[in-house]
Coordinates of C-alpha atoms in Angstrom, one line a residue:
M1 CA 288.2 108.1 -139.4
N2 CA 290.4 106.3 -142.0
I3 CA 293.4 108.6 -142.7
L4 CA 296.0 108.0 -145.5
I5 CA 299.4 109.6 -144.8
A6 CA 302.0 110.1 -147.6
E7 CA 305.3 111.1 -146.1
D8 CA 308.8 110.0 -147.2
T9 CA 310.7 110.9 -143.9
Q10 CA 310.2 107.9 -141.6
S11 CA 310.5 109.9 -138.3
D12 CA 307.8 112.4 -139.4
R13 CA 305.7 109.6 -140.6
L14 CA 305.9 107.7 -137.3
L15 CA 305.3 110.8 -135.3
L16 CA 302.3 111.7 -137.4
R17 CA 300.8 108.2 -137.0
F18 CA 301.3 108.4 -133.2
Y19 CA 299.4 111.6 -133.1
L20 CA 296.6 110.3 -135.3
E21 CA 296.1 107.1 -133.5
K22 CA 296.2 108.8 -130.2
L23 CA 293.2 110.9 -131.5
G24 CA 291.4 107.6 -132.4
H25 CA 291.9 107.5 -136.2
T26 CA 292.9 104.5 -138.4
V27 CA 296.1 105.3 -140.2
T28 CA 297.6 103.9 -143.4
E29 CA 301.0 105.0 -144.7
V30 CA 302.6 105.5 -148.1
V31 CA 306.1 106.9 -148.8
N32 CA 305.8 108.8 -152.0
G33 CA 303.3 110.5 -154.4
E34 CA 302.9 107.6 -156.8
E35 CA 301.9 105.2 -154.1
L36 CA 299.6 107.8 -152.8
F37 CA 297.8 108.3 -156.1
N38 CA 297.6 104.6 -156.8
T39 CA 296.2 103.8 -153.3
V40 CA 293.5 106.4 -153.7
K41 CA 292.7 105.4 -157.3
D42 CA 292.2 101.8 -156.2
G43 CA 290.0 102.6 -153.2
Y44 CA 288.8 106.2 -153.5
D45 CA 285.9 105.7 -151.0
D46 CA 288.1 104.1 -148.4
W47 CA 289.6 107.4 -147.1
D48 CA 288.2 110.2 -145.0
F49 CA 291.3 112.3 -145.1
L50 CA 294.6 112.6 -146.9
I51 CA 297.7 114.1 -145.1
V52 CA 300.4 114.7 -147.8
D53 CA 303.9 115.8 -147.6
L54 CA 304.6 118.5 -150.3
N55 CA 308.1 117.2 -151.3
M56 CA 308.3 113.6 -152.0
P57 CA 310.3 111.3 -154.4
V58 CA 308.8 109.7 -157.6
M59 CA 305.7 112.0 -157.7
T60 CA 305.5 115.2 -155.4
G61 CA 302.6 115.7 -153.2
E62 CA 301.5 118.6 -155.4
Q63 CA 301.5 116.4 -158.5
A64 CA 299.6 113.6 -156.7
A65 CA 297.0 115.9 -155.4
R66 CA 296.3 117.3 -158.9
E67 CA 296.0 113.7 -160.2
I68 CA 293.6 112.7 -157.4
R69 CA 291.4 115.8 -157.9
A70 CA 291.3 114.8 -161.7
L71 CA 289.9 111.3 -160.8
H72 CA 286.5 112.8 -160.0
S73 CA 286.6 116.2 -161.6
D74 CA 283.0 115.6 -163.0
S75 CA 281.7 114.4 -159.7
P76 CA 282.1 117.3 -157.1
E77 CA 280.2 115.3 -154.6
D78 CA 283.2 112.7 -154.4
W79 CA 285.6 114.7 -152.4
I80 CA 288.4 113.7 -150.0
P81 CA 289.9 116.5 -147.8
I82 CA 293.6 117.0 -148.4
I83 CA 295.9 118.6 -145.9
F84 CA 299.5 119.3 -147.0
L85 CA 302.6 119.2 -144.8
S86 CA 305.7 121.1 -145.5
G87 CA 308.8 122.6 -143.7
S88 CA 308.2 125.8 -145.7
D89 CA 305.8 128.5 -144.7
N90 CA 306.5 130.4 -147.9
D91 CA 303.4 132.0 -149.3
A92 CA 304.1 130.7 -152.8
D93 CA 304.3 127.1 -151.6
I94 CA 301.0 127.5 -149.8
E95 CA 299.3 128.9 -152.8
R96 CA 300.7 126.2 -155.1
C97 CA 299.2 123.5 -152.7
I98 CA 295.8 125.2 -152.6
E99 CA 295.8 125.5 -156.3
A100 CA 296.7 121.8 -156.6
G101 CA 293.6 120.8 -154.6
A102 CA 294.6 121.1 -150.9
D103 CA 292.1 122.1 -148.3
D104 CA 294.6 123.1 -145.6
Y105 CA 298.3 123.4 -145.0
L106 CA 300.4 122.6 -141.9
V107 CA 304.0 123.6 -141.3
K108 CA 306.4 121.2 -139.8
P109 CA 307.3 120.3 -137.1
I110 CA 303.6 119.3 -136.5
Q111 CA 302.1 120.4 -133.3
H112 CA 299.8 117.8 -131.8
K113 CA 297.0 120.3 -130.8
V114 CA 297.2 122.2 -134.0
L115 CA 296.7 118.9 -136.0
A116 CA 293.8 117.9 -133.8
A117 CA 292.2 121.3 -134.3
K118 CA 292.7 121.2 -138.0
L119 CA 291.0 117.7 -138.3
M120 CA 288.2 118.8 -136.1
A121 CA 287.6 121.9 -138.2
M122 CA 287.8 119.8 -141.5
A123 CA 285.5 117.2 -140.0
R124 CA 282.9 119.9 -139.5
I125 CA 283.3 121.1 -143.0
V126 CA 282.8 117.5 -144.3
A127 CA 279.7 117.0 -142.3
M128 CA 278.2 120.2 -143.5
R129 CA 279.2 119.5 -147.1
N130 CA 277.7 116.0 -147.0
K131 CA 274.5 117.4 -145.6
L132 CA 274.4 120.0 -148.4
V133 CA 275.1 117.2 -151.1
G134 CA 272.3 115.1 -149.6
M135 CA 269.9 118.1 -149.7
N136 CA 270.9 118.9 -153.3
K137 CA 270.2 115.3 -154.4
R138 CA 266.8 115.4 -152.8
L139 CA 266.0 118.6 -154.5
E140 CA 267.2 117.1 -157.8
A141 CA 265.0 114.1 -157.2
L142 CA 262.0 116.4 -156.5
S143 CA 262.6 118.4 -159.6
T144 CA 262.8 115.4 -161.9
T145 CA 260.2 113.1 -160.3
D146 CA 256.4 113.3 -160.6
Y147 CA 255.1 113.7 -157.0
L148 CA 252.1 111.6 -157.5
T149 CA 253.3 108.5 -159.4
T150 CA 257.1 108.8 -158.6
L151 CA 257.7 108.4 -162.3
P152 CA 260.1 110.7 -164.1
N153 CA 258.3 113.9 -164.9
R154 CA 258.2 115.6 -168.2
R155 CA 261.6 117.4 -167.7
A156 CA 263.4 114.2 -166.8
F157 CA 261.6 112.1 -169.6
E158 CA 262.6 114.7 -172.2
T159 CA 266.2 114.7 -171.0
S160 CA 266.3 110.9 -171.2
L161 CA 264.7 111.1 -174.7
K162 CA 267.2 113.7 -175.8
E163 CA 270.1 111.3 -174.9
E164 CA 268.4 108.5 -176.8
V165 CA 267.9 110.6 -179.8
A166 CA 271.6 111.6 -179.8
K167 CA 272.6 107.9 -179.6
A168 CA 270.1 107.0 -182.4
S169 CA 271.6 109.7 -184.6
R170 CA 275.2 108.9 -183.8
Y171 CA 275.0 105.1 -184.1
Q172 CA 272.2 104.9 -186.6
Q173 CA 270.0 103.0 -184.2
S174 CA 266.3 102.6 -184.2
L175 CA 264.2 104.4 -181.6
S176 CA 260.4 104.9 -181.0
V177 CA 258.3 107.0 -178.6
A178 CA 254.8 106.5 -177.5
V179 CA 252.3 108.7 -175.6
L180 CA 249.5 107.1 -173.7
D181 CA 246.4 109.1 -172.5
I182 CA 243.8 107.7 -170.1
D183 CA 240.4 107.6 -171.9
H184 CA 237.5 109.7 -170.4
F185 CA 239.6 110.6 -167.4
K186 CA 237.6 113.7 -166.7
N187 CA 234.6 111.4 -166.1
I188 CA 236.4 109.6 -163.3
N189 CA 237.1 113.0 -161.6
D190 CA 233.6 114.1 -162.1
Q191 CA 231.9 111.0 -160.9
Y192 CA 234.2 109.9 -158.0
G193 CA 236.2 113.0 -157.2
H194 CA 239.9 114.0 -157.7
H195 CA 241.1 111.7 -155.1
A196 CA 239.9 108.8 -157.2
G197 CA 241.5 110.3 -160.2
D198 CA 244.8 110.4 -158.2
E199 CA 244.6 106.7 -157.2
I200 CA 243.8 105.7 -160.8
L201 CA 246.9 107.6 -162.0
Q202 CA 248.9 105.8 -159.4
Q203 CA 247.6 102.4 -160.3
V204 CA 248.1 103.0 -164.0
A205 CA 251.8 104.1 -163.4
E206 CA 252.2 100.9 -161.2
R207 CA 250.7 98.6 -163.8
L208 CA 252.9 100.2 -166.6
Q209 CA 256.0 99.9 -164.4
E210 CA 255.2 96.2 -163.7
G211 CA 255.0 95.5 -167.5
L212 CA 258.0 97.6 -168.5
R213 CA 260.4 96.1 -171.0
G214 CA 264.0 96.2 -170.1
G215 CA 265.5 99.3 -171.5
D216 CA 262.2 101.2 -172.0
V217 CA 261.7 104.4 -170.1
I218 CA 258.3 105.7 -168.8
G219 CA 257.4 109.1 -167.6
R220 CA 254.3 111.1 -166.6
I221 CA 254.3 114.1 -168.9
G222 CA 250.9 115.6 -168.3
G223 CA 247.6 115.3 -166.3
E224 CA 246.6 112.0 -167.6
E225 CA 249.4 111.5 -170.1
F226 CA 252.3 109.1 -169.9
A227 CA 255.2 108.7 -172.4
L228 CA 257.4 105.7 -173.3
C229 CA 260.8 105.9 -174.8
L230 CA 261.6 102.6 -176.6
P231 CA 265.4 102.5 -177.6
H232 CA 266.6 100.0 -180.2
T233 CA 263.0 99.5 -181.4
E234 CA 261.6 99.7 -185.0
S235 CA 258.2 101.2 -185.7
K236 CA 256.4 97.9 -186.1
D237 CA 257.9 96.4 -183.0
A238 CA 257.1 99.6 -181.1
F239 CA 253.5 99.3 -182.1
R240 CA 253.2 95.7 -181.0
A241 CA 255.0 96.6 -177.7
C242 CA 252.7 99.6 -177.0
D243 CA 249.7 97.7 -177.9
R244 CA 250.6 95.3 -175.1
Y245 CA 251.1 98.2 -172.7
R246 CA 247.6 99.3 -173.6
E247 CA 246.3 95.7 -172.9
V248 CA 248.1 95.8 -169.6
I249 CA 245.9 98.6 -168.6
S250 CA 242.6 97.5 -170.1
G251 CA 242.9 93.8 -169.4
M252 CA 242.0 94.0 -165.7
P253 CA 239.7 96.3 -163.9
F254 CA 241.0 98.9 -161.5
H255 CA 239.5 99.5 -158.0
Y256 CA 238.5 102.5 -156.1
N257 CA 237.0 102.1 -152.6
G258 CA 236.6 98.4 -153.4
A259 CA 234.5 99.1 -156.5
P260 CA 235.9 98.0 -159.9
L261 CA 236.4 100.6 -162.6
T262 CA 237.2 100.0 -166.2
V263 CA 240.1 102.0 -167.4
T264 CA 241.5 102.2 -170.9
V265 CA 244.2 104.2 -172.7
S266 CA 244.7 105.5 -176.2
V267 CA 248.2 105.2 -177.6
G268 CA 250.2 107.1 -180.2
V269 CA 253.5 105.7 -181.5
A270 CA 256.1 107.5 -183.6
A271 CA 259.6 106.3 -184.8
Y272 CA 262.8 108.3 -184.9
R273 CA 263.8 109.7 -188.3
E274 CA 267.1 111.5 -188.9
G275 CA 267.0 115.2 -188.0
V276 CA 264.1 115.2 -185.6
T277 CA 264.5 116.3 -182.0
Q278 CA 263.1 114.8 -178.9
L279 CA 260.3 117.4 -178.9
D280 CA 259.5 116.6 -182.5
L281 CA 259.1 112.9 -181.6
I282 CA 256.7 113.7 -178.8
K283 CA 254.7 115.9 -181.1
L284 CA 254.5 113.1 -183.7
A285 CA 253.4 110.6 -181.1
D286 CA 250.8 113.1 -179.8
S287 CA 249.5 113.4 -183.3
A288 CA 249.1 109.7 -183.5
L289 CA 247.4 109.7 -180.1
Y290 CA 244.7 112.1 -181.4
D291 CA 244.1 109.7 -184.2
A292 CA 243.6 106.9 -181.7
K293 CA 241.1 109.1 -179.9
R294 CA 239.2 109.9 -183.2
A295 CA 239.3 106.2 -184.0
G296 CA 237.2 105.3 -180.9
R297 CA 239.8 105.2 -178.1
N298 CA 241.3 102.1 -176.4
C299 CA 243.5 101.5 -179.4
T300 CA 247.1 102.2 -180.7
V301 CA 247.9 104.1 -183.7
E302 CA 251.4 104.4 -185.4
R303 CA 252.6 107.6 -187.0
D304 CA 254.1 106.8 -190.4

């Protein structure tokens, strides 16, 4: 492991380095809190552990730890274990260190076996924590990803759209939304079975992704419904862009078990207006979509 030592007393620093290297770790030294903070700030991911003396010149270990914890306060998964060193076993000093962001506390003079045990215990905590973070990320991905197409699901799409609506309102930017619905999708399921319908949904998603403009966001928001967020796009430009998305679907046949299938989509487009929410925009695009269905399907309709 890569361990960064912050210790202003040379003899303590050399002894600590000797112990750590004997345990097989790679060691880097700094001599005050300011050097510690700057070193971590410039290479946060370089370090597996920080071992920090409490009382150091320029910036104390306590101050440095608070600054280091503040670097990634909004990203709790970015965490480096910090072990404090001090000649004091005073309860108040230990409490201050823990409050500053320490994970453990060692009283000088350091005992080799105690240090080794502390590092071993901390390494187990790190391993368990990393496993938990990984599991949480996978769960988050599952909760925001459509299982069939791997596109963002409705929840994730609405979250992205909400952010774009906020930007459009704050910076007076254009924004459009479209809803695409596969025409006569029930007929595909009835004639070929639901497995065929699933394959068509996957192929539609792939084709839309391949034709996706830079900056646009696509999601699957319903059974055979997809939605598009088109930032920085005025109504007329959105209509043209979405009609090209429609042509991407209808321009070439799809295939199931080697047989060609003609698949088309109807598209409804709505542009952002001040005061509307992301849900309002989707409803407006849905309304335009129904007009496209009534107009004969396989067409794009823009909501004024």
